[in-house]
XYZ file of C-alpha atoms in Angstrom:
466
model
C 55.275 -89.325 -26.680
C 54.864 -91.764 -29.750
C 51.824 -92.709 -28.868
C 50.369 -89.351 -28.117
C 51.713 -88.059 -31.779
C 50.194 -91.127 -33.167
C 46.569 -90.626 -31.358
C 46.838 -86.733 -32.746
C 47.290 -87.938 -36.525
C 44.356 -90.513 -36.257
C 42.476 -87.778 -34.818
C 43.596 -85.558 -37.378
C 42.636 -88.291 -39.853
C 39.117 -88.897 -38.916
C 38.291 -85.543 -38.475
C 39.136 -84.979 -42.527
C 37.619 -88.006 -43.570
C 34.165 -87.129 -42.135
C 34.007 -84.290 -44.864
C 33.938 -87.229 -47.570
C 30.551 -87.414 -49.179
C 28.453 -89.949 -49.500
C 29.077 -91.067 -53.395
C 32.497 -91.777 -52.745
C 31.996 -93.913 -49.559
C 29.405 -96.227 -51.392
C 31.268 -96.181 -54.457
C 34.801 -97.516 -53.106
C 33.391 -99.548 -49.724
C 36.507 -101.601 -49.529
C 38.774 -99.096 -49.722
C 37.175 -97.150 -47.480
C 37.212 -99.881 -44.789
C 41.078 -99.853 -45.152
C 41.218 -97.148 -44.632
C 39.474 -96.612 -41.723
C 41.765 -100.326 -40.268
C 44.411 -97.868 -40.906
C 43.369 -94.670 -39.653
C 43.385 -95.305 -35.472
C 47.038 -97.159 -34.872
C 46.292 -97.102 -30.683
C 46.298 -100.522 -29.171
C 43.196 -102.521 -28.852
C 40.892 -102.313 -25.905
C 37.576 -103.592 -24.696
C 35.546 -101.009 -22.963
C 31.866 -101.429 -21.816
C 30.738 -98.178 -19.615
C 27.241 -97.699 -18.270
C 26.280 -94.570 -17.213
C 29.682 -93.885 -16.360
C 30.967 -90.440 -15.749
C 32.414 -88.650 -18.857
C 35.220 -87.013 -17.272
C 36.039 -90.306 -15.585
C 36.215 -92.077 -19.031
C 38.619 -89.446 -20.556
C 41.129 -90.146 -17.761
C 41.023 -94.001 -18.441
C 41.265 -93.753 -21.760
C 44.760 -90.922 -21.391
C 45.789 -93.293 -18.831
C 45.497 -96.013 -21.857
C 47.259 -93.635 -23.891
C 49.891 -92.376 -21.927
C 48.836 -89.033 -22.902
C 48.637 -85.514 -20.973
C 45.120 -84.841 -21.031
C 43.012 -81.104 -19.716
C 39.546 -81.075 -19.238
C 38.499 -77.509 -19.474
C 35.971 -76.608 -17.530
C 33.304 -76.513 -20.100
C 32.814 -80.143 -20.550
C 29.285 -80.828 -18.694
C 30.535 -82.644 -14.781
C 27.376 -84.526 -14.871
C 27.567 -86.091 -18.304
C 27.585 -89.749 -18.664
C 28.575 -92.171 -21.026
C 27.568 -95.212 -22.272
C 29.738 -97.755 -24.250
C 30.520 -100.735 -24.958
C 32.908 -101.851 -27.772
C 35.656 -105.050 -28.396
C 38.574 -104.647 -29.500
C 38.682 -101.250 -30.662
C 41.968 -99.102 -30.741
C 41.857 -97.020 -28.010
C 42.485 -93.380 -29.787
C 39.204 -94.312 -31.678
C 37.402 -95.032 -28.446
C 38.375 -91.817 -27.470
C 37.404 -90.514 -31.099
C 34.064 -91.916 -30.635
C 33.469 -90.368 -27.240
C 34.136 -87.226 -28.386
C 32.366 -87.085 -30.800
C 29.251 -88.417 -29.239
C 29.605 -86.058 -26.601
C 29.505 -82.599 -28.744
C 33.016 -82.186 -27.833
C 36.734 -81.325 -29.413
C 40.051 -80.702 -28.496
C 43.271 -78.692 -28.750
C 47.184 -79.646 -29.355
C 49.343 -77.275 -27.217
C 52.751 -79.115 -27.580
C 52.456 -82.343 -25.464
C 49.049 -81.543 -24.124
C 45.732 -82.683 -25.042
C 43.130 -80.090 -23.839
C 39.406 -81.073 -24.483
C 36.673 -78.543 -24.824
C 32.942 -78.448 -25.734
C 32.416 -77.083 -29.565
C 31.173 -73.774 -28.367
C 33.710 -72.735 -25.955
C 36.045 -74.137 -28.688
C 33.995 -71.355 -30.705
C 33.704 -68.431 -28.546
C 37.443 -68.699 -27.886
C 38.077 -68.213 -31.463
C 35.822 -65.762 -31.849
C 36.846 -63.804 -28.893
C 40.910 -63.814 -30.332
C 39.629 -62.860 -33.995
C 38.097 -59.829 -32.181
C 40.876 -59.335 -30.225
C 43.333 -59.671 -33.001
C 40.599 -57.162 -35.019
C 40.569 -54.568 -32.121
C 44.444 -54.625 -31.723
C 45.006 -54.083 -35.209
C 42.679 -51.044 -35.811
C 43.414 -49.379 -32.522
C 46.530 -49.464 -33.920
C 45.486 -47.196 -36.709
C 43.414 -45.116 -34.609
C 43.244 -41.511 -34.846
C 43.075 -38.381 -32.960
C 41.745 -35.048 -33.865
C 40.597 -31.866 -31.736
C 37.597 -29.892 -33.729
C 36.773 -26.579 -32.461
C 33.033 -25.434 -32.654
C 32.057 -21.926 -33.356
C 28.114 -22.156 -33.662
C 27.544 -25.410 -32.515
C 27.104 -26.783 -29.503
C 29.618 -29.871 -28.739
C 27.258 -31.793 -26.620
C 24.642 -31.457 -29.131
C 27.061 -32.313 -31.891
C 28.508 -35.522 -29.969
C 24.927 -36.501 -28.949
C 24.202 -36.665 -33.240
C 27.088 -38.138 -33.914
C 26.311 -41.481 -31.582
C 22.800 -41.451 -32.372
C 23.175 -41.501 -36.288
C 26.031 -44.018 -35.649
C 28.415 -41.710 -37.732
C 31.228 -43.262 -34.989
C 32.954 -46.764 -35.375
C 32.207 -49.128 -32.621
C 36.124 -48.475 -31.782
C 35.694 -44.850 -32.401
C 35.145 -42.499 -29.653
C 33.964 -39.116 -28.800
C 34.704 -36.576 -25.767
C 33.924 -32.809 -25.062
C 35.652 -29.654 -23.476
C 32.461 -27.620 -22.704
C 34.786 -25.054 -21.190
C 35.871 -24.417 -24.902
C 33.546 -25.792 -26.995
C 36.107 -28.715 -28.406
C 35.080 -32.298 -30.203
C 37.999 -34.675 -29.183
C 37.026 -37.403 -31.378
C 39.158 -40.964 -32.278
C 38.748 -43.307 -34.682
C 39.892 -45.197 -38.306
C 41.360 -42.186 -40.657
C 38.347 -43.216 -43.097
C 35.631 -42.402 -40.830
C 37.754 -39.254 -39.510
C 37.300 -37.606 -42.757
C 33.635 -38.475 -43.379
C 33.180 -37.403 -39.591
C 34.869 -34.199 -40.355
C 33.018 -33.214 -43.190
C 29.657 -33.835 -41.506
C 30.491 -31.159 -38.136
C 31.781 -28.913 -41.303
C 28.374 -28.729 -42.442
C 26.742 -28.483 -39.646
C 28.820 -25.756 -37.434
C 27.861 -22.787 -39.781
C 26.088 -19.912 -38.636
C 22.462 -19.899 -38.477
C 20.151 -16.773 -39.852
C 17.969 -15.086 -37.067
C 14.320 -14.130 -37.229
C 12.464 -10.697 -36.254
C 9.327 -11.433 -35.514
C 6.911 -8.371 -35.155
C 3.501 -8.752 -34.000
C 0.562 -6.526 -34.015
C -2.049 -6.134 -31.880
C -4.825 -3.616 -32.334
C -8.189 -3.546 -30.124
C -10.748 -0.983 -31.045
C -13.609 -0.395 -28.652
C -16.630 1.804 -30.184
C -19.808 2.067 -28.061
C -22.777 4.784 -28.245
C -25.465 5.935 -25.652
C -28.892 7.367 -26.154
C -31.260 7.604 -23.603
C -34.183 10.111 -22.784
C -36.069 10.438 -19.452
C -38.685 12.635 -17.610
C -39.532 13.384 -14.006
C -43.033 15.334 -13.381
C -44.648 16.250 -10.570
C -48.019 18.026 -9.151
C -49.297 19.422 -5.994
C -52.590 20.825 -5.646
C -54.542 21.737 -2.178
C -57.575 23.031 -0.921
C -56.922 24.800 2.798
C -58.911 27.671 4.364
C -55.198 29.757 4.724
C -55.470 29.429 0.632
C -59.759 30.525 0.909
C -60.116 27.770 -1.297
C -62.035 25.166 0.985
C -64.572 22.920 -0.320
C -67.505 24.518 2.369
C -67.971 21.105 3.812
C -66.722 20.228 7.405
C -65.467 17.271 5.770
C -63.209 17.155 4.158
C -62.093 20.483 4.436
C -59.146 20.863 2.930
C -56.740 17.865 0.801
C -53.807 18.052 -1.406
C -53.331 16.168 -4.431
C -49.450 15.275 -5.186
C -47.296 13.094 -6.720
C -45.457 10.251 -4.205
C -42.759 9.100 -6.216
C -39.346 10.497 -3.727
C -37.440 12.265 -6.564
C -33.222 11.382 -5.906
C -30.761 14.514 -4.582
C -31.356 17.122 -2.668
C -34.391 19.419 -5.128
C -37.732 18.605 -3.481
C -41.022 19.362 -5.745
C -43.735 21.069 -5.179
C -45.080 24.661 -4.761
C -42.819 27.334 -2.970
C -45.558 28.072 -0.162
C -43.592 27.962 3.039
C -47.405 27.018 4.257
C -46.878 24.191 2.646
C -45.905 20.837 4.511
C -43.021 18.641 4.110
C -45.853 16.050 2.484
C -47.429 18.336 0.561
C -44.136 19.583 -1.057
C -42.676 15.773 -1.643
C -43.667 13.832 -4.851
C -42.893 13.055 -8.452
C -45.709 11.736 -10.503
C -43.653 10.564 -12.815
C -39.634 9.799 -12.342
C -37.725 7.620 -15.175
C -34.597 10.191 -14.893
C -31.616 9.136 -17.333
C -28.264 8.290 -15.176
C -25.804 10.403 -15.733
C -27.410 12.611 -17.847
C -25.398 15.423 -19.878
C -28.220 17.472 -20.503
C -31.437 18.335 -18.393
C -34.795 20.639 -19.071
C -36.860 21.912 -15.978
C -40.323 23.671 -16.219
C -41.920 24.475 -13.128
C -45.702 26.297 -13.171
C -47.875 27.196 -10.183
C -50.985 29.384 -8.550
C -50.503 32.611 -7.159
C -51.778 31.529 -4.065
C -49.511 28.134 -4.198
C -52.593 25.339 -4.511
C -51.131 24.564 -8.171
C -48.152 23.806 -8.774
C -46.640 21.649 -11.487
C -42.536 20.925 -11.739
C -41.135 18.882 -14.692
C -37.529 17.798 -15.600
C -36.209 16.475 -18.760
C -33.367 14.902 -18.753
C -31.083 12.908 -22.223
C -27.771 11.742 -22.567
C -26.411 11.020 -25.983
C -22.516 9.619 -25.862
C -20.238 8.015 -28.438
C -16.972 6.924 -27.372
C -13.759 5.431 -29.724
C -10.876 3.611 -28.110
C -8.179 2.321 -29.935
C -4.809 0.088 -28.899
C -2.154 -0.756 -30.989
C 0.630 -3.170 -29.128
C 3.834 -4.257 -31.000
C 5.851 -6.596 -29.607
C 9.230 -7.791 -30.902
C 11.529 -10.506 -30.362
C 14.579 -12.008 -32.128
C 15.192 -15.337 -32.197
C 17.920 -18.317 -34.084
C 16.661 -20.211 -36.723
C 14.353 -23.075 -34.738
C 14.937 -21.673 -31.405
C 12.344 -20.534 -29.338
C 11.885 -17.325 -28.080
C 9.439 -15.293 -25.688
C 9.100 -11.221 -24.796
C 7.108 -10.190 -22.099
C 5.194 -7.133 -21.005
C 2.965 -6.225 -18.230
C 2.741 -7.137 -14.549
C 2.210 -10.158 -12.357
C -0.994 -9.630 -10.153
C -1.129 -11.045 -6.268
C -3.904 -13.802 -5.454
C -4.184 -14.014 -2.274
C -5.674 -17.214 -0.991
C -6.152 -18.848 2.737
C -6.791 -22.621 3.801
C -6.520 -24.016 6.745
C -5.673 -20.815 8.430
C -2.537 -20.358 6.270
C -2.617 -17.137 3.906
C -0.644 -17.489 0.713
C 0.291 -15.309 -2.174
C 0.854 -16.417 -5.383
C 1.196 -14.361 -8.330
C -0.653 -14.669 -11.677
C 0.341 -12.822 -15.238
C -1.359 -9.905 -16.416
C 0.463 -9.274 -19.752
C 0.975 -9.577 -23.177
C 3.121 -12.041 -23.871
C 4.479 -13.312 -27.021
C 6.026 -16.936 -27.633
C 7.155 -18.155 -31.358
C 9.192 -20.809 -32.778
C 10.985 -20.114 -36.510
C 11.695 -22.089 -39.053
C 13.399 -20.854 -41.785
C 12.657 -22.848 -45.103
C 14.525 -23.422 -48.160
C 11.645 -21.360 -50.131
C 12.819 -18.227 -48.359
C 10.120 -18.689 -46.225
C 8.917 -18.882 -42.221
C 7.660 -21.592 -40.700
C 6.162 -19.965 -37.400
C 4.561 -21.835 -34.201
C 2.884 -19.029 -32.457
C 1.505 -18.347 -28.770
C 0.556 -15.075 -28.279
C -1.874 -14.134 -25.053
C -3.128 -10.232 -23.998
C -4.225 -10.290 -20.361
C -5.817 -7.298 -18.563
C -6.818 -6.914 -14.999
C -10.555 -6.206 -15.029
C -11.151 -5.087 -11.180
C -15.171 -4.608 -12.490
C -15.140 -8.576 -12.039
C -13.355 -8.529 -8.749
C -13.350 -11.991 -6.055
C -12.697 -11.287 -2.928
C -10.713 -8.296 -4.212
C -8.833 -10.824 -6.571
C -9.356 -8.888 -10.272
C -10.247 -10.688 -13.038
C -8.484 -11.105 -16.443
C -9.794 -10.460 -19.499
C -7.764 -12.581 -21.600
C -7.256 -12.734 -25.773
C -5.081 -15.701 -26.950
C -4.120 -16.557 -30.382
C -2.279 -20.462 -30.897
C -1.692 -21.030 -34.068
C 1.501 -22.282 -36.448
C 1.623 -20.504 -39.553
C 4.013 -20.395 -42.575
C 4.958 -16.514 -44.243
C 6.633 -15.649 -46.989
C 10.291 -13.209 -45.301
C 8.643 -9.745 -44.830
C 5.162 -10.398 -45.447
C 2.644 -9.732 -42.740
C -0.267 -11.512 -42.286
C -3.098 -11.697 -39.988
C -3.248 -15.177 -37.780
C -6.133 -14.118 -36.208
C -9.348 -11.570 -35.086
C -12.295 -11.524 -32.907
C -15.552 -9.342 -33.200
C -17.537 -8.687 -30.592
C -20.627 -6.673 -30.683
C -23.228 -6.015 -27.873
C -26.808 -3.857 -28.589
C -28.751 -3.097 -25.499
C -32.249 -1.315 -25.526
C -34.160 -1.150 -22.410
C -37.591 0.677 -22.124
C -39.168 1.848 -18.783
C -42.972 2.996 -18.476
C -46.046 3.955 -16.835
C -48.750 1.404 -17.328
C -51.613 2.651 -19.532
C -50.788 6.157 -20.189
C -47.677 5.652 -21.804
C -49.750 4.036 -24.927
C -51.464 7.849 -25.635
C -50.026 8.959 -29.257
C -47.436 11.967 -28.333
C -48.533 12.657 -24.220
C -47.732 9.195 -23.710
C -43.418 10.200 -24.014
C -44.152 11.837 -20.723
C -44.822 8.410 -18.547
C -41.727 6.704 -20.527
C -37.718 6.252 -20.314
C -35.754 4.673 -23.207
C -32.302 4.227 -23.386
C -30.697 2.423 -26.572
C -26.604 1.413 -25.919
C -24.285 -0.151 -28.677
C -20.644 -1.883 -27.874
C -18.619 -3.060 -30.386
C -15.169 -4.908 -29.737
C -12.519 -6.058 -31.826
C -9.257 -7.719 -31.963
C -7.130 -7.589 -34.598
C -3.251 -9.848 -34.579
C -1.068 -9.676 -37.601
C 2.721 -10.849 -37.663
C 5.680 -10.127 -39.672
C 8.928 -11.805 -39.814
C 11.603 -10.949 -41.065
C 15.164 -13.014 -42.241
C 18.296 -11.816 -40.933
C 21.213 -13.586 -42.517
């Protein structure tokens, strides 16, 4: 036991004389080398290892000692050492090998335990933490915080993320009822506090109103004629030309006028040939209004029939759609109106139906700003089945969609977007040559002039509800 208190104060004493600087030591050499003669009091030994084992040498040199030695497990089991001094007290051979070998140790009564310097490190470390942890959990705190507008898992999810939380600080949720159960250090409980108190407040809500008007305006003119003739020489008529041949011949148009009237003269003599025929037939479709003049001979071999025909139209459509949604202050909202439209498709033998949106359909975002104002991401889409521009019996839409992210003063409306569409169509149908002649020439021609114009108007409005 003497000798292991003994070895522990040399220790001890080299350990503090290491921190001496170098001045001193060069300044007082001699009594520096007394002082090291004094500081190791084991008994003299001669040692000489080779690449001996280092655990192996710090057995010999307790068994030397008489001391109670542990070698945690952190000293290397493969280290060597190699050595070789003369008459050298043997708690400063064991000094020496220490320190050569990165390595320290620990007093626990009358054991010696040795340890590398970083385990030595982390252990002391690891009790300073849990000395640190022990004390503050024992000033942790608990408090329930009930959300009104808020939700907790959002709230908790902030909280972590900005770090607002102690690393010994925790926080759970009831979702059932909407309850923070948060622990921590009193400090941080009151800056935690104040934080969810300004942030569970009520939001204001939006109205958003949107607008949509579509005005159509398109206008027709078109003017046509259909003429005809029929003129024969036959000996019933006793208008034959006196030759044997030809004796008699009609003259007629052979142009098959459309619907049931036939032209021609009203001589039941007459034959289905000689009664068919329009010179001249550029009728307008659909015509509102319609002239006939119809002339012939007494004895039928003249006849002459003539239609005119115009249609003049003008047409004004107008739709106004106003959808309306209200939303929470940057959350996003959607209203829907119309109908879903079945596309049915087939492959490999396998018909399926799937179902594609025909509506209007309006999708915004708010953002209420300190300026009173409306920040406003926008998605708005008008779809219309157009069964003119059918597939396979699948209509088409005809689609108008506005994406756009605007900012409005609260109640102003303003207009995010338009389109103008306009369409002029002028077709002109003729009979070669004679429709050139000045004035006679409008009876070999057809015109018909069309005008469409489209457009598309969106405004929005929204409107701060607080």
């Amino acid at each position: 036991m003497k000798s292991i208190r003994l070895w522990i104060v040399s220790i001890t004493l080299a350990l503090s004389a290491s921190l001496v600087t170098a001045g001193a030591q060069s300044s007082q050499p001699q009594n520096d080398q007394a002082n090291q003669l004094k500081r190791f009091s084991g008994t003299p030994i001669d040692v000489d290892y080779q690449s001996a084992n280092l655990r192996t040498v710090l057995r010999n040199l307790a068994e030397i000692g008489s001391i109670n030695l542990v070698i945690d497990s952190s000293v290397p089991p493969v280290a060597t050492v190699d050595l070789r001094l003369s008459q050298v007290p043997w708690d400063q051979v064991m000094d020496v090998v220490l320190k050569s070998s990165q390595l320290t140790y620990e007093v626990d009564g009358p054991v010696i335990r040795v340890l590398s310097r970083d385990a030595a490190t982390r252990e002391k470390q690891a009790e300073l933490d849990q000395k640190r942890v022990t004390r503050q959990a024992a000033d942790l705190q608990t408090v329930r915080i009930r959300l009104n507008y808020s939700a907790a898992a959002e709230v908790k999810k902030l909280l972590e993320t900005a770090r607002l939380i102690s690393a010994e600080g925790t926080v759970d949720i009831d979702e059932r009822t909407n309850i923070l159960i948060i622990k921590d250090n009193p400090k941080q409980l009151t800056e935690v506090q104040q934080i969810i108190s300004d942030l569970d407040k009520p939001e204001p809500q939006v109205e958003i109103e949107a607008k949509i008007m579509q005005t159509n305006r398109d206008t027709a003119r078109a003017l046509g004629v259909q003429w005809g003739l029929n003129g024969r020489v036959a000996p019933d008529l006793g208008n034959t030309t006196g030759l044997g041949f030809p004796n008699s011949g009609t003259l007629s148009g052979r142009v098959q006028q459309q619907g049931p009237v036939t032209q021609g003269p009203n001589d039941p003599r007459a034959t289905a040939t000689e009664r068919a025929g329009t010179a001249v037939n550029l009728p307008v479709t659909g015509a509102s209004s319609a002239l006939g003049l119809s002339l012939g001979a007494i004895n039928g071999a003249f006849g002459i029939d003539m239609a005119i025909t115009a249609l003049e139209r003008e047409g004004k459509v107008k739709i106004l759609s106003t959808p309306r949604v209200t939303t929470q202050n940057n959350k996003p909202a959607e209203v829907t109106q119309g109908f879903q439209i079945p596309i049915q498709t087939q492959q490999n033998n396998t018909v399926s139906v799937t179902f594609k949106d025909a509506a209007l359909k309006l999708m915004v975002t708010p953002q209420i700003t300190g300026a009173n104002t409306v920040i406003m991401r926008i998605v708005l889409e008008n779809g219309q089945p157009d069964f003119s521009r059918a597939v396979n019996g699948n209509p088409s839409i005809n689609t108008q969609r506005a994406e756009t992210s605007v900012q409005v003063a609260d109640g102003v409306t303003t207009a995010i977007g338009g389109i103008l569409q306009s369409q002029e169509t002028s077709s002109l149908d003729q009979t070669p040559g004679v429709s050139k002649i000045p004035l006679l020439g409008w009876l070999f021609k057809r015109t018909d002039n069309r005008s469409e114009t489209q457009e598309l108007l969106i405004f929005i409005t929204p409107r701060i509800i607080r």
